[in-house]
């Protein structure tokens, strides 16, 4: 009747609607604001059709049909609230719960559990099941993942993930019937760079992250939509904190960047925020400087400098880099160069996910703000200048996780400057003997824009961890310095600085924080084009 | 795992395996019959044997594990030399399979799911063997023993014991 | 025309399974004609005209099924022969494979010629080791005699046949579960659509036919569709293998025209209820069928008549229960089977089969409550029609019908502290267990 390019007219709960041909009932219904419940369905995985919770009534079938796999068709009439549909959902819920331990009070999934949510909406308020419940294994499946088998509803999302997305195939369902449960081959644990995603997509509390286990009730945590700084992929993440402490990172859906996934390096790579060596207060000549005095001390050092160089890092936001550029320009005769951390290994996966070898989130952005030779020719020039001793004052930014400083060669060169100001996240040789040490924000603590390897600008946001609340961010310190230098009347927000940047830089022209929204935008895609597409969801 | 390293198909088994691969358009399709080869080559499908098959066929060991545990007729690790599988589904039950199980239990001193101390016998209750007209039935390893009276059960056990004795087991 | 047996006329002869014997009785003549003289479409039309209906359980018209396979495709097409025979009470295909394997192979050749298939897989249940060996020997002979292979029976038609052994899973008798199992996976049924005829084995168009169904084909070609349709009722004609087991004097496989009376089958062919006892209950089509009471057994054994009687012909596995049978124990036995065999994929089946077994068990051992009888029915209602395959239905049908039709057995077990067999074995516990719940 209708070819794949056309639309299909069908009836949803008595109302005639239109959708693109080829959509499933579930997808199409969602467009019209009808959310059909799901356990086994996941948009990033193949369709299993096993949980049966998405059954709806169809005029084309004597039995209810599953809306995750059945496709819309001309003349199809679907009811999601009819007696047949409601009974089908209620049936599935009752069956799901009979052997489920109902141990929500001690389950880490509680509060974000699909089973809990659906039970509330579609489940019975009491059980007719008076038999003994089945017992299945509770054990470690890998270094970061445990399974509570009794909670498993055998939806196979995790198994499909390891087969289709990571391509590592460590998980399987063993046994059959109501004895079946997810397992690994004895001696072959689940241990791949994407393993943590299986916990996220588990619709119940069967797969549990051993890192997050018993750490927090999910409803007590504050969430910040941010971007992972682990590599130049820029995975969109949610940072969850409890009382100012980061508890976990989870991926945020972005089909242009990371789909629904993130890697374990990024997921578990936030402990540096609370490292013993973390810098939390500024120091001038070995004396602590108050947070409000930092910019003054900085100004004092810079105003007596005969030649100043800035060494920036690729974790700095475009806003921070813009401020550095403006300060350097006003000082006159100063130079700017950047350092890069050592390259890692690129990892690609059958599902299309990629971990970049470049372990820096904003190299592209830095090059847009400060020039394409920032990390190459400019860096070489600064190296020789430092070796010659021709730099009077060096302002070095040593961010990231900060444990390696700016890398072996730079760490030695830094100390050859006459005077040295170091913004650092961690204590280390790069701080030793510095004239002024300023605590720096780490990735996840920054407020601003990063540009990933695909030239996509995305907003990273500060999770306001306990540590970063102890000192003003570079964004603030650098602006206060500008106030001291009479370059600015008062500090602005990151959005305000970004506006200044967009007004002075072709690359960022037309973009704004609000325009970038939660999911970012390719720099080449100007807002005019964006608005014609209706902006961001 | 040193056991895995020492496991290997015989030349004949390997030839059979290669032939199997030629019968299917995908390698994985040969998994069920290859597990049968492994079963007869190694005597059972325990962890090292499953790992061997997984490595041989270049499929994840978890996949093999899932498959082996899905089916009930593979010889899993720890089963005795003679696996007495008593059909317990309706037609056999109607004609006395319960008494057959009791008789085996009495004679061998093992319960369902147990293996005799001598390692010769394992007793299992299994579902319909498709031999309902000759109920009750025991499948011992590959062979059906049909239309069993309790005396036939005794005789079967005796015969298997003698067979084992002759084999020098 | 008097009824002529086609599957079992020679099964008592010594070498009945050999190629030589088969050929001495005119074997492979129809396949030869099909390969050399028939056009594929004519073969399909003839099978449609004969109204051959699948003998595996669902009774779908075979020719129509073949017609669903696309004629022009870039992919290979496959035949998957369902020889899993795992429905409790069924043992007919085993007889064909062990005693008359070449009849099956001849049927396979005819089907493959009709649909344009060049590779057939015979999925035989893992327990049938003897049958698998016999089948393999027959295939080896057929290859060496040029019946199978590059030029089947001297034609330019190529056909390979591969025996694929199962490994112990009832669900692999379900057509898509079987395909998954051939593909080397856990034998879990696949979502439909797509249907196997379009996207089946290895993603290619696939015909799935039962052993007995295929074994009909040479005979249909031999006598023609019109004559074939005269055997038994027009809507489900043909010779048929009926399996009778349980409490009868002479259990066995009986080849009779479709539509024979169930009572005649039991009383005359199977020698009647054993030990002079009275009939209590009959499952007419494998344990998945609704149970019939003794009073309901005057019914013709064909697809329509049994459907009208509220049950089904299914695999024609007749299980007879005499007056001493406690239907609580029977229910428990059947529910244990389905609980054991549920693949575990769909929620209603995975959880429902286990629940039903637990309820049946509790009633049998003296923990039953009268409300459990309604609960069984309600659990069944919640299982039926809500899963990928029909296993949930197969468990629910006997459960709801046994509880409904033999309610007095259940009430007695609830009141007496368990089924008679349990009470006999545990006299001291009687009452205690009942009081417990």
mmCIF file of N, CA and C in Angstrom, chain A residues 126-225:
data_model
loop_
_atom_site.group_PDB
_atom_site.id
_atom_site.type_symbol
_atom_site.label_atom_id
_atom_site.label_comp_id
_atom_site.label_asym_id
_atom_site.label_seq_id
_atom_site.Cartn_x
_atom_site.Cartn_y
_atom_site.Cartn_z
ATOM 1 N N UNK A 126 -1.043 -6.686 45.577
ATOM 2 C CA UNK A 126 -0.694 -7.788 46.475
ATOM 3 C C UNK A 126 -0.396 -9.006 45.621
ATOM 4 N N UNK A 127 0.214 -10.007 46.239
ATOM 5 C CA UNK A 127 0.621 -11.176 45.467
ATOM 6 C C UNK A 127 -0.306 -12.348 45.741
ATOM 7 N N UNK A 128 -0.630 -13.059 44.659
ATOM 8 C CA UNK A 128 -1.408 -14.289 44.828
ATOM 9 C C UNK A 128 -0.472 -15.491 44.902
ATOM 10 N N UNK A 129 0.805 -15.211 44.873
ATOM 11 C CA UNK A 129 1.809 -16.281 44.820
ATOM 12 C C UNK A 129 2.197 -16.667 46.248
ATOM 13 N N UNK A 130 1.807 -17.872 46.652
ATOM 14 C CA UNK A 130 2.092 -18.278 48.035
ATOM 15 C C UNK A 130 3.198 -19.336 48.095
ATOM 16 N N UNK A 131 3.835 -19.588 46.945
ATOM 17 C CA UNK A 131 4.847 -20.653 46.896
ATOM 18 C C UNK A 131 6.212 -20.095 47.309
ATOM 19 N N UNK A 132 7.163 -21.003 47.442
ATOM 20 C CA UNK A 132 8.539 -20.555 47.680
ATOM 21 C C UNK A 132 9.084 -19.927 46.403
ATOM 22 N N UNK A 133 9.836 -18.862 46.555
ATOM 23 C CA UNK A 133 10.420 -18.215 45.385
ATOM 24 C C UNK A 133 11.656 -18.976 44.922
ATOM 25 N N UNK A 134 11.943 -18.862 43.629
ATOM 26 C CA UNK A 134 13.146 -19.497 43.084
ATOM 27 C C UNK A 134 14.392 -18.768 43.571
ATOM 28 N N UNK A 135 15.441 -19.530 43.717
ATOM 29 C CA UNK A 135 16.724 -18.945 44.138
ATOM 30 C C UNK A 135 17.717 -19.070 42.982
ATOM 31 N N UNK A 136 18.340 -17.980 42.631
ATOM 32 C CA UNK A 136 19.393 -18.025 41.611
ATOM 33 C C UNK A 136 20.650 -17.348 42.135
ATOM 34 N N UNK A 137 21.738 -17.471 41.414
ATOM 35 C CA UNK A 137 23.023 -17.091 41.994
ATOM 36 C C UNK A 137 23.214 -15.581 42.193
ATOM 37 N N UNK A 138 23.932 -15.256 43.240
ATOM 38 C CA UNK A 138 24.414 -13.895 43.467
ATOM 39 C C UNK A 138 25.929 -13.996 43.504
ATOM 40 N N UNK A 139 26.591 -13.320 42.582
ATOM 41 C CA UNK A 139 28.042 -13.489 42.525
ATOM 42 C C UNK A 139 28.689 -12.385 41.694
ATOM 43 N N UNK A 140 30.006 -12.434 41.673
ATOM 44 C CA UNK A 140 30.758 -11.465 40.892
ATOM 45 C C UNK A 140 30.823 -11.950 39.446
ATOM 46 N N UNK A 141 30.483 -11.073 38.512
ATOM 47 C CA UNK A 141 30.612 -11.451 37.102
ATOM 48 C C UNK A 141 31.903 -10.912 36.504
ATOM 49 N N UNK A 142 32.467 -9.928 37.179
ATOM 50 C CA UNK A 142 33.698 -9.327 36.675
ATOM 51 C C UNK A 142 34.206 -8.347 37.707
ATOM 52 N N UNK A 143 35.346 -7.707 37.421
ATOM 53 C CA UNK A 143 35.953 -6.824 38.432
ATOM 54 C C UNK A 143 35.056 -5.653 38.835
ATOM 55 N N UNK A 144 34.138 -5.263 37.981
ATOM 56 C CA UNK A 144 33.312 -4.097 38.318
ATOM 57 C C UNK A 144 31.823 -4.426 38.416
ATOM 58 N N UNK A 145 31.450 -5.678 38.153
ATOM 59 C CA UNK A 145 30.020 -5.993 38.058
ATOM 60 C C UNK A 145 29.658 -7.251 38.840
ATOM 61 N N UNK A 146 28.610 -7.112 39.647
ATOM 62 C CA UNK A 146 28.053 -8.258 40.370
ATOM 63 C C UNK A 146 26.659 -8.545 39.830
ATOM 64 N N UNK A 147 26.220 -9.784 40.018
ATOM 65 C CA UNK A 147 24.832 -10.086 39.657
ATOM 66 C C UNK A 147 24.053 -10.583 40.871
ATOM 67 N N UNK A 148 22.859 -10.015 41.014
ATOM 68 C CA UNK A 148 21.875 -10.511 41.976
ATOM 69 C C UNK A 148 20.857 -11.295 41.139
ATOM 70 N N UNK A 149 21.115 -12.586 40.988
ATOM 71 C CA UNK A 149 20.326 -13.388 40.055
ATOM 72 C C UNK A 149 18.839 -13.409 40.359
ATOM 73 N N UNK A 150 18.486 -13.350 41.621
ATOM 74 C CA UNK A 150 17.057 -13.426 41.954
ATOM 75 C C UNK A 150 16.272 -12.263 41.374
ATOM 76 N N UNK A 151 16.974 -11.164 41.124
ATOM 77 C CA UNK A 151 16.273 -10.004 40.588
ATOM 78 C C UNK A 151 16.195 -10.024 39.057
ATOM 79 N N UNK A 152 16.945 -10.914 38.433
ATOM 80 C CA UNK A 152 17.076 -10.904 36.971
ATOM 81 C C UNK A 152 15.758 -11.298 36.318
ATOM 82 N N UNK A 153 15.323 -10.519 35.338
ATOM 83 C CA UNK A 153 14.100 -10.862 34.600
ATOM 84 C C UNK A 153 14.428 -11.407 33.208
ATOM 85 N N UNK A 154 15.706 -11.748 32.988
ATOM 86 C CA UNK A 154 16.156 -12.403 31.758
ATOM 87 C C UNK A 154 15.718 -11.649 30.491
ATOM 88 N N UNK A 155 15.813 -10.329 30.558
ATOM 89 C CA UNK A 155 15.439 -9.524 29.400
ATOM 90 C C UNK A 155 16.511 -9.581 28.318
ATOM 91 N N UNK A 156 17.714 -10.010 28.703
ATOM 92 C CA UNK A 156 18.882 -10.188 27.825
ATOM 93 C C UNK A 156 19.461 -8.890 27.259
ATOM 94 N N UNK A 157 19.062 -7.752 27.837
ATOM 95 C CA UNK A 157 19.691 -6.509 27.372
ATOM 96 C C UNK A 157 21.217 -6.577 27.524
ATOM 97 N N UNK A 158 21.683 -7.019 28.667
ATOM 98 C CA UNK A 158 23.129 -7.041 28.931
ATOM 99 C C UNK A 158 23.853 -8.011 28.009
ATOM 100 N N UNK A 159 23.185 -9.149 27.743
ATOM 101 C CA UNK A 159 23.803 -10.148 26.863
ATOM 102 C C UNK A 159 23.900 -9.586 25.452
ATOM 103 N N UNK A 160 22.817 -8.954 25.021
ATOM 104 C CA UNK A 160 22.820 -8.369 23.672
ATOM 105 C C UNK A 160 23.850 -7.244 23.591
ATOM 106 N N UNK A 161 24.006 -6.480 24.678
ATOM 107 C CA UNK A 161 24.994 -5.413 24.659
ATOM 108 C C UNK A 161 26.389 -5.988 24.393
ATOM 109 N N UNK A 162 26.724 -7.040 25.115
ATOM 110 C CA UNK A 162 28.070 -7.617 24.952
ATOM 111 C C UNK A 162 28.240 -8.301 23.598
ATOM 112 N N UNK A 163 27.146 -8.759 23.026
ATOM 113 C CA UNK A 163 27.235 -9.363 21.692
ATOM 114 C C UNK A 163 27.297 -8.311 20.595
ATOM 115 N N UNK A 164 26.478 -7.254 20.757
ATOM 116 C CA UNK A 164 26.276 -6.334 19.635
ATOM 117 C C UNK A 164 27.068 -5.036 19.734
ATOM 118 N N UNK A 165 27.254 -4.527 20.930
ATOM 119 C CA UNK A 165 27.871 -3.205 21.068
ATOM 120 C C UNK A 165 29.352 -3.318 21.415
ATOM 121 N N UNK A 166 29.667 -4.042 22.485
ATOM 122 C CA UNK A 166 31.087 -4.196 22.821
ATOM 123 C C UNK A 166 31.706 -5.314 21.986
ATOM 124 N N UNK A 167 30.893 -6.247 21.540
ATOM 125 C CA UNK A 167 31.400 -7.345 20.717
ATOM 126 C C UNK A 167 32.288 -8.311 21.478
ATOM 127 N N UNK A 168 32.176 -8.280 22.792
ATOM 128 C CA UNK A 168 33.070 -9.092 23.606
ATOM 129 C C UNK A 168 32.440 -10.412 24.036
ATOM 130 N N UNK A 169 31.119 -10.464 24.031
ATOM 131 C CA UNK A 169 30.416 -11.738 24.250
ATOM 132 C C UNK A 169 30.680 -12.458 25.558
ATOM 133 N N UNK A 170 30.962 -11.706 26.624
ATOM 134 C CA UNK A 170 31.268 -12.417 27.884
ATOM 135 C C UNK A 170 30.028 -12.951 28.586
ATOM 136 N N UNK A 171 28.875 -12.371 28.274
ATOM 137 C CA UNK A 171 27.674 -12.751 29.026
ATOM 138 C C UNK A 171 26.825 -13.740 28.249
ATOM 139 N N UNK A 172 26.114 -14.574 28.988
ATOM 140 C CA UNK A 172 25.174 -15.483 28.371
ATOM 141 C C UNK A 172 24.052 -15.729 29.360
ATOM 142 N N UNK A 173 22.983 -16.315 28.865
ATOM 143 C CA UNK A 173 21.952 -16.812 29.763
ATOM 144 C C UNK A 173 22.207 -18.299 29.905
ATOM 145 N N UNK A 174 22.263 -18.776 31.138
ATOM 146 C CA UNK A 174 22.449 -20.212 31.351
ATOM 147 C C UNK A 174 21.145 -20.844 31.822
ATOM 148 N N UNK A 175 21.077 -22.154 31.662
ATOM 149 C CA UNK A 175 19.887 -22.931 32.023
ATOM 150 C C UNK A 175 18.687 -22.438 31.218
ATOM 151 N N UNK A 176 17.518 -22.903 31.573
ATOM 152 C CA UNK A 176 16.342 -22.447 30.834
ATOM 153 C C UNK A 176 15.146 -22.342 31.784
ATOM 154 N N UNK A 177 14.028 -21.880 31.226
ATOM 155 C CA UNK A 177 12.831 -21.697 32.033
ATOM 156 C C UNK A 177 13.089 -20.706 33.156
ATOM 157 N N UNK A 178 12.452 -20.938 34.299
ATOM 158 C CA UNK A 178 12.638 -19.976 35.390
ATOM 159 C C UNK A 178 13.916 -20.236 36.171
ATOM 160 N N UNK A 179 14.742 -21.160 35.695
ATOM 161 C CA UNK A 179 16.089 -21.316 36.266
ATOM 162 C C UNK A 179 17.084 -20.434 35.522
ATOM 163 N N UNK A 180 16.671 -19.897 34.397
ATOM 164 C CA UNK A 180 17.636 -19.175 33.563
ATOM 165 C C UNK A 180 18.041 -17.854 34.210
ATOM 166 N N UNK A 181 19.288 -17.512 34.011
ATOM 167 C CA UNK A 181 19.855 -16.310 34.637
ATOM 168 C C UNK A 181 21.126 -15.941 33.877
ATOM 169 N N UNK A 182 21.496 -14.696 33.968
ATOM 170 C CA UNK A 182 22.688 -14.230 33.271
ATOM 171 C C UNK A 182 23.946 -14.717 33.998
ATOM 172 N N UNK A 183 24.927 -15.105 33.221
ATOM 173 C CA UNK A 183 26.165 -15.634 33.807
ATOM 174 C C UNK A 183 27.328 -15.377 32.850
ATOM 175 N N UNK A 184 28.537 -15.664 33.339
ATOM 176 C CA UNK A 184 29.722 -15.657 32.490
ATOM 177 C C UNK A 184 30.285 -17.071 32.451
ATOM 178 N N UNK A 185 31.122 -17.337 31.482
ATOM 179 C CA UNK A 185 31.795 -18.638 31.454
ATOM 180 C C UNK A 185 32.743 -18.697 32.654
ATOM 181 N N UNK A 186 32.797 -19.840 33.353
ATOM 182 C CA UNK A 186 33.676 -19.923 34.524
ATOM 183 C C UNK A 186 35.118 -19.516 34.171
ATOM 184 N N UNK A 187 35.624 -18.546 34.863
ATOM 185 C CA UNK A 187 36.997 -18.109 34.635
ATOM 186 C C UNK A 187 37.156 -17.060 33.552
ATOM 187 N N UNK A 188 36.074 -16.664 32.926
ATOM 188 C CA UNK A 188 36.161 -15.621 31.902
ATOM 189 C C UNK A 188 35.207 -14.487 32.291
ATOM 190 N N UNK A 189 35.658 -13.601 33.169
ATOM 191 C CA UNK A 189 34.777 -12.552 33.675
ATOM 192 C C UNK A 189 34.428 -11.513 32.615
ATOM 193 N N UNK A 190 33.380 -10.764 32.878
ATOM 194 C CA UNK A 190 33.078 -9.628 32.003
ATOM 195 C C UNK A 190 34.064 -8.528 32.356
ATOM 196 N N UNK A 191 34.881 -8.181 31.378
ATOM 197 C CA UNK A 191 35.978 -7.252 31.628
ATOM 198 C C UNK A 191 36.319 -6.558 30.315
ATOM 199 N N UNK A 192 35.413 -5.683 29.885
ATOM 200 C CA UNK A 192 35.722 -4.919 28.681
ATOM 201 C C UNK A 192 35.523 -3.443 28.967
ATOM 202 N N UNK A 193 36.000 -2.604 28.079
ATOM 203 C CA UNK A 193 36.011 -1.170 28.341
ATOM 204 C C UNK A 193 34.624 -0.551 28.361
ATOM 205 N N UNK A 194 33.619 -1.314 27.945
ATOM 206 C CA UNK A 194 32.264 -0.760 27.948
ATOM 207 C C UNK A 194 31.360 -1.460 28.960
ATOM 208 N N UNK A 195 31.949 -2.332 29.770
ATOM 209 C CA UNK A 195 31.155 -3.219 30.632
ATOM 210 C C UNK A 195 30.145 -2.472 31.505
ATOM 211 N N UNK A 196 30.528 -1.301 31.988
ATOM 212 C CA UNK A 196 29.658 -0.582 32.913
ATOM 213 C C UNK A 196 28.285 -0.270 32.360
ATOM 214 N N UNK A 197 28.192 -0.184 31.032
ATOM 215 C CA UNK A 197 26.898 0.111 30.419
ATOM 216 C C UNK A 197 25.860 -0.963 30.704
ATOM 217 N N UNK A 198 26.319 -2.189 30.922
ATOM 218 C CA UNK A 198 25.358 -3.266 31.169
ATOM 219 C C UNK A 198 24.584 -2.991 32.458
ATOM 220 N N UNK A 199 25.248 -2.352 33.415
ATOM 221 C CA UNK A 199 24.558 -2.000 34.658
ATOM 222 C C UNK A 199 23.502 -0.931 34.391
ATOM 223 N N UNK A 200 23.884 0.067 33.580
ATOM 224 C CA UNK A 200 22.929 1.143 33.275
ATOM 225 C C UNK A 200 21.674 0.603 32.611
ATOM 226 N N UNK A 201 21.851 -0.328 31.673
ATOM 227 C CA UNK A 201 20.696 -0.764 30.889
ATOM 228 C C UNK A 201 19.930 -1.900 31.549
ATOM 229 N N UNK A 202 20.444 -2.435 32.635
ATOM 230 C CA UNK A 202 19.691 -3.461 33.364
ATOM 231 C C UNK A 202 18.424 -2.792 33.894
ATOM 232 N N UNK A 203 17.246 -3.289 33.489
ATOM 233 C CA UNK A 203 16.020 -2.602 33.907
ATOM 234 C C UNK A 203 15.640 -2.903 35.350
ATOM 235 N N UNK A 204 16.371 -3.835 35.962
ATOM 236 C CA UNK A 204 16.140 -4.177 37.364
ATOM 237 C C UNK A 204 17.474 -4.090 38.091
ATOM 238 N N UNK A 205 17.525 -4.529 39.302
ATOM 239 C CA UNK A 205 18.778 -4.445 40.055
ATOM 240 C C UNK A 205 19.596 -5.714 39.988
ATOM 241 N N UNK A 206 19.561 -6.375 38.840
ATOM 242 C CA UNK A 206 20.303 -7.640 38.743
ATOM 243 C C UNK A 206 21.793 -7.390 38.558
ATOM 244 N N UNK A 207 22.142 -6.526 37.616
ATOM 245 C CA UNK A 207 23.549 -6.187 37.448
ATOM 246 C C UNK A 207 23.825 -4.928 38.271
ATOM 247 N N UNK A 208 24.798 -5.044 39.119
ATOM 248 C CA UNK A 208 25.105 -3.960 40.053
ATOM 249 C C UNK A 208 26.577 -3.601 39.898
ATOM 250 N N UNK A 209 26.842 -2.309 39.869
ATOM 251 C CA UNK A 209 28.219 -1.845 39.792
ATOM 252 C C UNK A 209 28.856 -1.982 41.167
ATOM 253 N N UNK A 210 29.951 -2.725 41.243
ATOM 254 C CA UNK A 210 30.566 -2.894 42.558
ATOM 255 C C UNK A 210 31.136 -1.574 43.060
ATOM 256 N N UNK A 211 31.383 -0.641 42.146
ATOM 257 C CA UNK A 211 31.904 0.674 42.522
ATOM 258 C C UNK A 211 30.822 1.520 43.206
ATOM 259 N N UNK A 212 29.593 1.355 42.788
ATOM 260 C CA UNK A 212 28.496 2.204 43.295
ATOM 261 C C UNK A 212 27.680 1.502 44.380
ATOM 262 N N UNK A 213 27.915 0.187 44.510
ATOM 263 C CA UNK A 213 27.091 -0.610 45.424
ATOM 264 C C UNK A 213 27.024 0.002 46.819
ATOM 265 N N UNK A 214 25.817 0.190 47.305
ATOM 266 C CA UNK A 214 25.547 0.718 48.654
ATOM 267 C C UNK A 214 26.091 2.124 48.876
ATOM 268 N N UNK A 215 26.420 2.854 47.814
ATOM 269 C CA UNK A 215 27.010 4.187 47.966
ATOM 270 C C UNK A 215 25.955 5.260 48.209
ATOM 271 N N UNK A 216 24.802 5.140 47.569
ATOM 272 C CA UNK A 216 23.802 6.202 47.704
ATOM 273 C C UNK A 216 22.451 5.698 47.243
ATOM 274 N N UNK A 217 21.391 6.270 47.764
ATOM 275 C CA UNK A 217 20.070 6.081 47.184
ATOM 276 C C UNK A 217 19.987 7.064 46.036
ATOM 277 N N UNK A 218 19.494 6.597 44.932
ATOM 278 C CA UNK A 218 19.631 7.436 43.734
ATOM 279 C C UNK A 218 18.825 8.730 43.838
ATOM 280 N N UNK A 219 17.726 8.690 44.609
ATOM 281 C CA UNK A 219 16.898 9.898 44.679
ATOM 282 C C UNK A 219 17.533 10.985 45.532
ATOM 283 N N UNK A 220 18.546 10.625 46.283
ATOM 284 C CA UNK A 220 19.207 11.637 47.115
ATOM 285 C C UNK A 220 20.315 12.365 46.378
ATOM 286 N N UNK A 221 20.665 11.891 45.199
ATOM 287 C CA UNK A 221 21.825 12.471 44.520
ATOM 288 C C UNK A 221 21.411 13.660 43.649
ATOM 289 N N UNK A 222 22.347 14.602 43.515
ATOM 290 C CA UNK A 222 22.149 15.706 42.588
ATOM 291 C C UNK A 222 22.768 15.324 41.252
ATOM 292 N N UNK A 223 22.086 15.711 40.178
ATOM 293 C CA UNK A 223 22.574 15.328 38.857
ATOM 294 C C UNK A 223 23.029 16.544 38.076
ATOM 295 N N UNK A 224 24.148 16.409 37.394
ATOM 296 C CA UNK A 224 24.629 17.474 36.525
ATOM 297 C C UNK A 224 24.860 16.897 35.142
ATOM 298 N N UNK A 225 24.260 17.513 34.138
ATOM 299 C CA UNK A 225 24.488 17.075 32.762
ATOM 300 C C UNK A 225 25.804 17.652 32.301
#
